XYZ file of C-alpha atoms in Angstrom:
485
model
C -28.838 0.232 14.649
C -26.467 2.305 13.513
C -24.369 1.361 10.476
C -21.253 3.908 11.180
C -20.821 2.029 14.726
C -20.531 -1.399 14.070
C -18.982 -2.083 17.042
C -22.531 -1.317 19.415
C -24.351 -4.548 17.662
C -21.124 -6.636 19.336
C -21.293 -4.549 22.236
C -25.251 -5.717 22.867
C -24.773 -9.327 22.097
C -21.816 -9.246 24.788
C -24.227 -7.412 26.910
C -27.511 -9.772 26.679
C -25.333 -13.013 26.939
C -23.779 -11.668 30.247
C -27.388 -10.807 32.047
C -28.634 -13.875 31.195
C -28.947 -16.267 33.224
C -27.032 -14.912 35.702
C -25.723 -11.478 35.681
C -21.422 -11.979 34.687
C -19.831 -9.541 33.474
C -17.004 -10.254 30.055
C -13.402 -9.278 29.505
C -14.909 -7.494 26.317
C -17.263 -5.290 28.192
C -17.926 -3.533 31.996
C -21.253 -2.448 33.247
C -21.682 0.265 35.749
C -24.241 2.422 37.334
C -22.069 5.524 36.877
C -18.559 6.923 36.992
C -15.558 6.255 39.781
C -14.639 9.650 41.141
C -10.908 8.155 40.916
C -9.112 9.312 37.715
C -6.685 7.061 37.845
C -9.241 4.138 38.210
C -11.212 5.306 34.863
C -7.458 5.055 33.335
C -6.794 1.807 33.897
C -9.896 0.468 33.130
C -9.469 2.468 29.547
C -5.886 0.733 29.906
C -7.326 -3.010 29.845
C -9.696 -2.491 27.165
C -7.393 -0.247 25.031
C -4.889 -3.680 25.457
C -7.624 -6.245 24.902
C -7.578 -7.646 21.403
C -10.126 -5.945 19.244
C -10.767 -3.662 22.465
C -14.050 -3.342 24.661
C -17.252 -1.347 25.683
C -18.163 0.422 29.161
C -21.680 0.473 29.460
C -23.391 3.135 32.052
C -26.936 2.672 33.636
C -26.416 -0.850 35.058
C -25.715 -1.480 38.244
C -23.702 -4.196 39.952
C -26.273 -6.517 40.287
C -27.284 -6.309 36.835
C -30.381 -4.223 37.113
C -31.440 -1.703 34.769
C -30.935 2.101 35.531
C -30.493 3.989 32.903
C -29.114 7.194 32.635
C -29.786 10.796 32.119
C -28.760 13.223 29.659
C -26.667 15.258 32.092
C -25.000 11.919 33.353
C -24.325 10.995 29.559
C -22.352 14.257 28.856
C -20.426 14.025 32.052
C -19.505 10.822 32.090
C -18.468 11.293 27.807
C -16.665 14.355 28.737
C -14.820 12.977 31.759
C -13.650 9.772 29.909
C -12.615 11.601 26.707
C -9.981 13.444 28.959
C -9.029 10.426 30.371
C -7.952 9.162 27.265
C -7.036 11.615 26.365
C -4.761 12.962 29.213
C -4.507 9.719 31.290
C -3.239 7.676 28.915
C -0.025 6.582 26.615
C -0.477 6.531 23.606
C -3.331 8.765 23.981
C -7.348 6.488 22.719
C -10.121 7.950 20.377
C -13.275 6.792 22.374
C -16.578 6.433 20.620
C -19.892 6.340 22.235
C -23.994 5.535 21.834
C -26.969 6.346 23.483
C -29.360 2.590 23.190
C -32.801 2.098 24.996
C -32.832 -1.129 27.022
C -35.605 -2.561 28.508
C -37.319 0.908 28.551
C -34.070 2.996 29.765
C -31.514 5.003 28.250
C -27.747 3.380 28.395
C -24.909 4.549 27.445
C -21.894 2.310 25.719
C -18.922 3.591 25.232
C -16.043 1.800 22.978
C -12.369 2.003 23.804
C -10.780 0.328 20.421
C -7.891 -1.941 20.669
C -4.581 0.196 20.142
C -2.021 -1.190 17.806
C 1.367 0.003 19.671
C 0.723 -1.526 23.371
C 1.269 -1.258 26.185
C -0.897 1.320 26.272
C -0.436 2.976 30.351
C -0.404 5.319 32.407
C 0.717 8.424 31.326
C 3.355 9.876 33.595
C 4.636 6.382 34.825
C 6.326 3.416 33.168
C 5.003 0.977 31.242
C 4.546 -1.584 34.252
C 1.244 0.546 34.713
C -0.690 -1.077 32.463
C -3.591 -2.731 32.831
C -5.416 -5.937 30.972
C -8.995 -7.454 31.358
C -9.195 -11.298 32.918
C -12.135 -13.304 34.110
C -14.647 -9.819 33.808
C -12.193 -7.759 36.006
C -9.495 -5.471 35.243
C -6.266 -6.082 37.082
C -2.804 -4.488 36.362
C -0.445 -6.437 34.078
C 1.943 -8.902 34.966
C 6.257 -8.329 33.839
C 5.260 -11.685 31.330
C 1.819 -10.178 30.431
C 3.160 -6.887 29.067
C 5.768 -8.210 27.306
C 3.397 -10.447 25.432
C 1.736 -6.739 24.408
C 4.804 -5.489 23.375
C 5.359 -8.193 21.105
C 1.646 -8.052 20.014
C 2.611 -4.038 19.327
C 2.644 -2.378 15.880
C 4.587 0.406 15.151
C 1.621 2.495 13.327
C 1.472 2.370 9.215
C 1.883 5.346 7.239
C -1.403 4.253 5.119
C -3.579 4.543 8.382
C -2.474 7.637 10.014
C -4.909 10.898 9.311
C -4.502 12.798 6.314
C -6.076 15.536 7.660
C -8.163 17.639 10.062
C -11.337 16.093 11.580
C -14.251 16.287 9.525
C -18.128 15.267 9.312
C -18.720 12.062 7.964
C -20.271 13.673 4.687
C -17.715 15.740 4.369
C -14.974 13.043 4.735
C -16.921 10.791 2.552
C -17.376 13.316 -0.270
C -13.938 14.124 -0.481
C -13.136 10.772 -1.944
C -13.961 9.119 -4.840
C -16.108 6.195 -3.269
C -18.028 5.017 -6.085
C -14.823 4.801 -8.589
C -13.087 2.260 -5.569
C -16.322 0.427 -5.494
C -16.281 -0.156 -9.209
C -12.697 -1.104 -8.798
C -13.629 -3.975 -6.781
C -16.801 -4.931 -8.844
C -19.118 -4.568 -6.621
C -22.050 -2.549 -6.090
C -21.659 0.828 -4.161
C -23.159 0.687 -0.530
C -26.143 2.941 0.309
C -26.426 5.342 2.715
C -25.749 5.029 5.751
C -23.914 2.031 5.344
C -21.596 3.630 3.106
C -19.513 4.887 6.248
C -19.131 1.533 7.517
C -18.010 0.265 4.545
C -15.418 2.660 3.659
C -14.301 2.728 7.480
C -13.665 -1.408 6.713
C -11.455 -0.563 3.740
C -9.555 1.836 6.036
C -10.524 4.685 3.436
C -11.705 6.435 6.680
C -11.772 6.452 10.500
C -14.835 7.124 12.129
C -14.934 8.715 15.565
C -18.330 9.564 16.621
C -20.434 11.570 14.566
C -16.942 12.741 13.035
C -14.612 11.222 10.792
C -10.844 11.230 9.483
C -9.812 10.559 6.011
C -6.696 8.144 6.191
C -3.805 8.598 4.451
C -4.755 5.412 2.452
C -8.095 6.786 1.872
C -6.860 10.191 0.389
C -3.458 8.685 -1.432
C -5.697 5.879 -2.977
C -9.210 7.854 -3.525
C -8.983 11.680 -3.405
C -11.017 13.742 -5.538
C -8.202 15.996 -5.629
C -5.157 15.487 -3.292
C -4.540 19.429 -2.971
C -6.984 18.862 -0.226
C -4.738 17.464 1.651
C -1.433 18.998 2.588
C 0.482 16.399 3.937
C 0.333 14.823 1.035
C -0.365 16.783 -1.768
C 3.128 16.939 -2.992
C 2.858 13.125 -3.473
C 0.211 13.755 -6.682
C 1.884 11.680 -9.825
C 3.644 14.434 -11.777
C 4.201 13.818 -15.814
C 7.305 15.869 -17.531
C 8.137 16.335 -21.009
C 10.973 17.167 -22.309
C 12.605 18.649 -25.964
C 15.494 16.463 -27.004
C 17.608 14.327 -24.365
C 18.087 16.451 -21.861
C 16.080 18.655 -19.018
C 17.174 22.191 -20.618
C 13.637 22.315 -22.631
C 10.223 21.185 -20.994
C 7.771 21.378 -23.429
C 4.671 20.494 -20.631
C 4.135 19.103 -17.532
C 0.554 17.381 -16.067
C 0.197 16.563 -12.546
C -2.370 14.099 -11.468
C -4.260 15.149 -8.678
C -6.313 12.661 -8.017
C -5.765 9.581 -5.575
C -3.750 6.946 -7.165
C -6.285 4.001 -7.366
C -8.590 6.444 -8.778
C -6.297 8.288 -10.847
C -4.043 5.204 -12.756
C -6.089 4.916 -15.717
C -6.269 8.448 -16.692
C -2.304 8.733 -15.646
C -1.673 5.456 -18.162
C -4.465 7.506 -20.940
C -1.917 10.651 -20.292
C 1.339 8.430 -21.257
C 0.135 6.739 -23.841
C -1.180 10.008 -26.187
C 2.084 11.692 -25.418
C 4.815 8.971 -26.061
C 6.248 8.266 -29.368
C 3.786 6.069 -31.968
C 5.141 3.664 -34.716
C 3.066 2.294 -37.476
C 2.654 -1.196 -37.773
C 1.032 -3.298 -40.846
C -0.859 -6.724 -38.751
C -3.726 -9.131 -40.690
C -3.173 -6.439 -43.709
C -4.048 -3.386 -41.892
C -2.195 -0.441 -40.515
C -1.968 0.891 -36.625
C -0.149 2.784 -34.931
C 1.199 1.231 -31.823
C 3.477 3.109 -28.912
C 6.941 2.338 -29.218
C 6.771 1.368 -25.495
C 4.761 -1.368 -24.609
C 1.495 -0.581 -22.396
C 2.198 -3.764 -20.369
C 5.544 -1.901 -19.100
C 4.042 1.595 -18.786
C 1.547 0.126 -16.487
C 3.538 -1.879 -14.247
C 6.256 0.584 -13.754
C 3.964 3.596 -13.012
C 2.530 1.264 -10.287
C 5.806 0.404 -8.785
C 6.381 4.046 -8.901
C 3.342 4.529 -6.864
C 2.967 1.831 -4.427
C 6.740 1.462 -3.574
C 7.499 4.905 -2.605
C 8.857 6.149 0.368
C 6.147 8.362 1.984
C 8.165 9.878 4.586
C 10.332 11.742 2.437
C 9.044 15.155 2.228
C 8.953 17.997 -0.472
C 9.313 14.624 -2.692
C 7.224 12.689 -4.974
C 6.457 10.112 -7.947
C 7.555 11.396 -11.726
C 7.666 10.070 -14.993
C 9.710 12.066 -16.985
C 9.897 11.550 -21.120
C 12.902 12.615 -23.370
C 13.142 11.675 -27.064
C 14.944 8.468 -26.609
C 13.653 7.143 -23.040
C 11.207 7.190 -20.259
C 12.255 7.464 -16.724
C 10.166 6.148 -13.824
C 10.999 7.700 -10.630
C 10.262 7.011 -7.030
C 11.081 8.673 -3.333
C 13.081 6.183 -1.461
C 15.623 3.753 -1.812
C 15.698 -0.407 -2.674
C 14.656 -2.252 0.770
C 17.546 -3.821 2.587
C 18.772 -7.160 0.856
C 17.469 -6.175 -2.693
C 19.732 -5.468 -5.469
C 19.229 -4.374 -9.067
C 20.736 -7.779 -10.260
C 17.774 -9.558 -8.813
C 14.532 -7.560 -9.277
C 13.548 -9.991 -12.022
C 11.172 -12.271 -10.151
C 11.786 -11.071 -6.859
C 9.857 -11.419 -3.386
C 7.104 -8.881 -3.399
C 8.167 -6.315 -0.471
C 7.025 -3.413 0.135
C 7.055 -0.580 2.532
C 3.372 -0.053 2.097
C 1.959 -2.997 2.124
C -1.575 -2.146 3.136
C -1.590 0.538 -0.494
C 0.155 -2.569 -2.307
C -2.620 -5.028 -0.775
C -5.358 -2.218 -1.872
C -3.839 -1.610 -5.705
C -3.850 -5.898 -5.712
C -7.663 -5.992 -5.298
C -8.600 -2.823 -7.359
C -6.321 -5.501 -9.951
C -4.134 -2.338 -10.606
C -1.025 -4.703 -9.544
C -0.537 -8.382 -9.050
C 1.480 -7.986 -6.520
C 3.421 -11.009 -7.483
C 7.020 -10.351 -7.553
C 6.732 -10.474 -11.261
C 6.363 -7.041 -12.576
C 9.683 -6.559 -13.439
C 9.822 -10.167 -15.138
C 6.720 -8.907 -17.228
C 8.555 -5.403 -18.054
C 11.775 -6.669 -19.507
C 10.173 -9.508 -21.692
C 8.185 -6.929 -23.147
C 11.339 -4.670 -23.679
C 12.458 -7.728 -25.262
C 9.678 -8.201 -27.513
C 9.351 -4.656 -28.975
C 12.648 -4.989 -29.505
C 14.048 -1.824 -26.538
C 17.564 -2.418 -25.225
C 17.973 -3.625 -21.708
C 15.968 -2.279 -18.800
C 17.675 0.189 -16.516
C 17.378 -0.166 -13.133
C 19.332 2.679 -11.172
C 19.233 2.992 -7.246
C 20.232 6.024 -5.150
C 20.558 6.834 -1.933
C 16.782 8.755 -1.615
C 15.471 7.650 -4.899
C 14.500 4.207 -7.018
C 14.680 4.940 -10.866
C 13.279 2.295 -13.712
C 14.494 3.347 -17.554
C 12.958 2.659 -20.926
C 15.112 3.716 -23.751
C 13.295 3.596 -27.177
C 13.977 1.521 -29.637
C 17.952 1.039 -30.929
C 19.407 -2.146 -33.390
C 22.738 -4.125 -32.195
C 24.871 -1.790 -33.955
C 23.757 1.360 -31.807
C 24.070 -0.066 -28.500
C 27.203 0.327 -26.346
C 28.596 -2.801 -25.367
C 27.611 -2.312 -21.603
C 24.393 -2.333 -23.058
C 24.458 -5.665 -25.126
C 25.929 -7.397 -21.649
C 23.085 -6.048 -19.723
C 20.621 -7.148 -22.409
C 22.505 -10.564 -22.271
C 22.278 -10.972 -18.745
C 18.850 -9.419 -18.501
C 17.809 -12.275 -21.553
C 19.749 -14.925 -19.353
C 17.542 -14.687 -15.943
C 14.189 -14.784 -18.022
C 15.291 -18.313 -19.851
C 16.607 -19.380 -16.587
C 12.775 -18.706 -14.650
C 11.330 -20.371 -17.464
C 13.143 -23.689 -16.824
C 15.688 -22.951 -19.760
C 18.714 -21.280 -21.236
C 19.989 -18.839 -23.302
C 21.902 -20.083 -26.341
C 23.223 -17.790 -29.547
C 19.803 -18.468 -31.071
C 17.817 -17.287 -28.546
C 19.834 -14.334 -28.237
C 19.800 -13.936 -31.380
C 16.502 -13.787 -31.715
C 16.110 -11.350 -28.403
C 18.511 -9.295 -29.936
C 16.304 -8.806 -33.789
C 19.711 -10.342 -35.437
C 19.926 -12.315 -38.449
C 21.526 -15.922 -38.709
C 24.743 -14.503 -40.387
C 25.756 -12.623 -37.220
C 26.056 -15.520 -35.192
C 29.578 -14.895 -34.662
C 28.810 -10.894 -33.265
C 26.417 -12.633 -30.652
C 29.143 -15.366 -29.774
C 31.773 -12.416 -29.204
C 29.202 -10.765 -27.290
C 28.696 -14.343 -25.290
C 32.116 -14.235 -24.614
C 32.289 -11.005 -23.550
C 29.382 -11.411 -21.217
C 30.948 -14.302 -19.456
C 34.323 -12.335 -18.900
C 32.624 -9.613 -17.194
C 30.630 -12.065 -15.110
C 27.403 -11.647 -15.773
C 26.112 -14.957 -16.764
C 28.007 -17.910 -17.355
C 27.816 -21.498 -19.060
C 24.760 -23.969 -17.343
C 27.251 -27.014 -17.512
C 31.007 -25.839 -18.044
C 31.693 -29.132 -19.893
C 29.471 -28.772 -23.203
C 30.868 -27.975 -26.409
C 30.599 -24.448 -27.689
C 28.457 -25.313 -30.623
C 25.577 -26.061 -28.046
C 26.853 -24.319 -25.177
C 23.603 -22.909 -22.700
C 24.342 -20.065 -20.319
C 22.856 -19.339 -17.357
C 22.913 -15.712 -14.890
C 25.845 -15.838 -12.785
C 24.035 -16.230 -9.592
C 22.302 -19.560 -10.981
């Protein structure tokens, strides 16, 4: 059996279970002797199965009555060529077909797969959608007004992550241009051996077989490319790292692009920030380190947001991480999805316009995938002591901000309300509330400037941005809350 066409084993239990005991022929798979001489015939059988769930197999050399034939090699490339244009031509949206030769009972037959199509209905091309066709009780018959609108709402529009990268390739070829062992080990399990490898990677939608040929998807080459200059639709998406001299873009002192697929690519990305950024020296358990002044935790989740949450269908665009002496900008193609604002991204409902690359980075355990990244990144601002996490939306663009560390006293006061409010939501998920102590403490401040942190309450409040958990309590103990709460 063939491991890169998984679908033939189905395609033979169908077939044995419908000659036996009496020849009957299933809605996932037709038998015939040969091919109709009507084109418009071979359509809408390609019709039904392209709109069957998980799609169907014609199988040539059997006639009618169930009886063995077989079939020649000049039948088999005929009747390949003449349904491939079919498909091709005869049909819309337009089906890859796959095919096998399999001896049966001493002949040669031919199968031939027509996969399930995610936008349906899939029709005639040339005519309205009313010519389509579906499979029922072993026959195919066109569909019903009620039936096709059940296919419409069965219809995906297609994902970015599983269109082709790139030009159609031999499955070697496809298969060596990404980094298959490195996604393995990402998932902890053992690599698969040839030839199974192809099916394997085909399951994790790394690749698309189509015969003895094969297309690397753009989840495939975005997540696992050796090197994504391979592929130009995508190549300007590779994760590009700036430096700058001083505050400002006037003076880049380097930049490093990572060209590799992101899955495969995140560690050496995170490797790359971490021996360029900033280092402070710490004394902990009597010893000296030297620890980034921005915490790894952060850098990790917010080059993954960067990655996964991009917009992919912006052109000439793509992820950056820029680094100027007092911050560290994360920045992203596309803008927030409809409904989200930057006054609730702490703890927010995971959503994503890539959801099958944000499913992917959750099992390589790149991302949790959570809602709580942003929770995790501004409680570790908090801890290293950073001032308040920007979070700056555009119009074409999503931008996250780490400014290095910077005391009470050289904050603005926008800055201090943000870091109150921002301080606020993460007592308020923890089943609490922020008080003058706790702000205090959030804020590295010593007992003695309790009154600076109760002007700052106050101030806080009057611009709205959190306000007191029960409006009665006394102002000794007062608790405040985010203004949404």
């Amino acid at each position: 059996m063939n491991p890169r066409k998984p679908w033939l084993q189905t395609a033979l239990d169908i077939l044995q279970d419908s000659l036996r005991p009496l020849p009957t022929e299933a809605n996932e798979l037709d038998w015939k002797s040969g091919l109709s001489p009507k084109v418009d015939r071979v359509a809408a059988h390609l019709s039904a199965f392209a709109n069957y769930p998980g799609g169907g197999t014609m199988v040539f050399g059997i006639d009618n009555a169930g009886a063995i034939l077989g079939v020649s090699e000049g039948q088999v490339a005929e009747i390949v060529a003449k349904l491939a244009n079919a498909a091709r031509d005869g049909l819309d949206p337009p089906v890859a077909l796959d095919h096998a030769i399999f001896e049966w009972q001493g002949a040669n037959l031919l199968f031939v797969h027509i996969p399930e199509q995610t936008v349906k209905p899939v029709h005639l091309r040339g005519k309205g959608i009313e010519y389509a066709w579906i499979r029922s009780g072993g026959t195919t018959r066109k569909a019903s007004r009620q039936e096709i609108a059940g296919l419409i709402l069965h219809s995906q529009a297609p994902r970015w992550e599983l269109l082709r990268a790139g030009v159609r390739l031999p499955i070697d070829d496809a298969i060596d241009s990404l980094d298959a062992p490195a996604i393995a080990a990402l998932l902890g399990i053992p690599l698969p051996r040839q030839p199974e490898l192809a099916a394997w990677m085909a399951k994790e939608r790394l690749i698309e077989i189509e015969g003895d040929s094969a297309y690397v998807t753009n989840l495939g080459a975005i997540a696992a490319a050796k090197d994504l200059r391979r592929f130009e639709t995508i190549a300007r998406k590779a994760l590009r790292i700036v430096r700058y001299s001083g505050r400002n873009k006037l003076t880049t002192i380097d930049e490093q692009v990572i060209h590799k697929g992101y899955a495969i690519g995140f560690e050496e990305a995170i490797r790359l920030l971490k021996l360029v950024l900033p280092h402070s020296e710490v004394i902990r358990e009597a010893f000296r380190r030297e620890t980034s002044v921005y915490p790894e935790l952060a850098l990790r989740e917010l080059t993954a947001n960067a990655l996964i949450h991009q917009d992919f269908t912006l052109t000439g665009t793509g992820p950056m991480i820029e680094i100027f002496e007092d911050r560290i900008e994360f920045t992203n193609p596309g803008a927030l999805p409809p409904g989200k604002i930057p006054d609730r991204l702490i703890r927010t409902t995971p959503q994503s316009p890539n959801e099958l690359l944000a499913g992917a980075f959750r099992r390589y355990s790149l991302c949790e995938e959570r809602g709580t990244g942003f929770e995790k990144v501004v409680a570790h601002a908090e801890l290293y002591g950073l001032p308040p996490v920007a979070f700056l939306p555009a119009e074409r663009a999503f931008q996250v901000v780490l400014f290095s560390p910077r005391g009470f006293a050289k904050m603005s006061q926008a800055e201090r309300i943000e870091a109150a409010y921002q301080h606020s939501v993460l007592k308020y998920f923890s089943s609490g509330a922020m008080t003058n102590t706790s702000l205090r403490e959030r804020l590295k401040m010593h007992e003695n400037q309790r009154t600076q942190v109760s002007n700052l309450i106050a101030d806080a409040v009057a611009a709205g941005r959190i306000k007191r958990k029960d409006p009665d309590s006394g102002n000794k103990f007062a608790e405040y809350v985010p203004y949404w709460a």
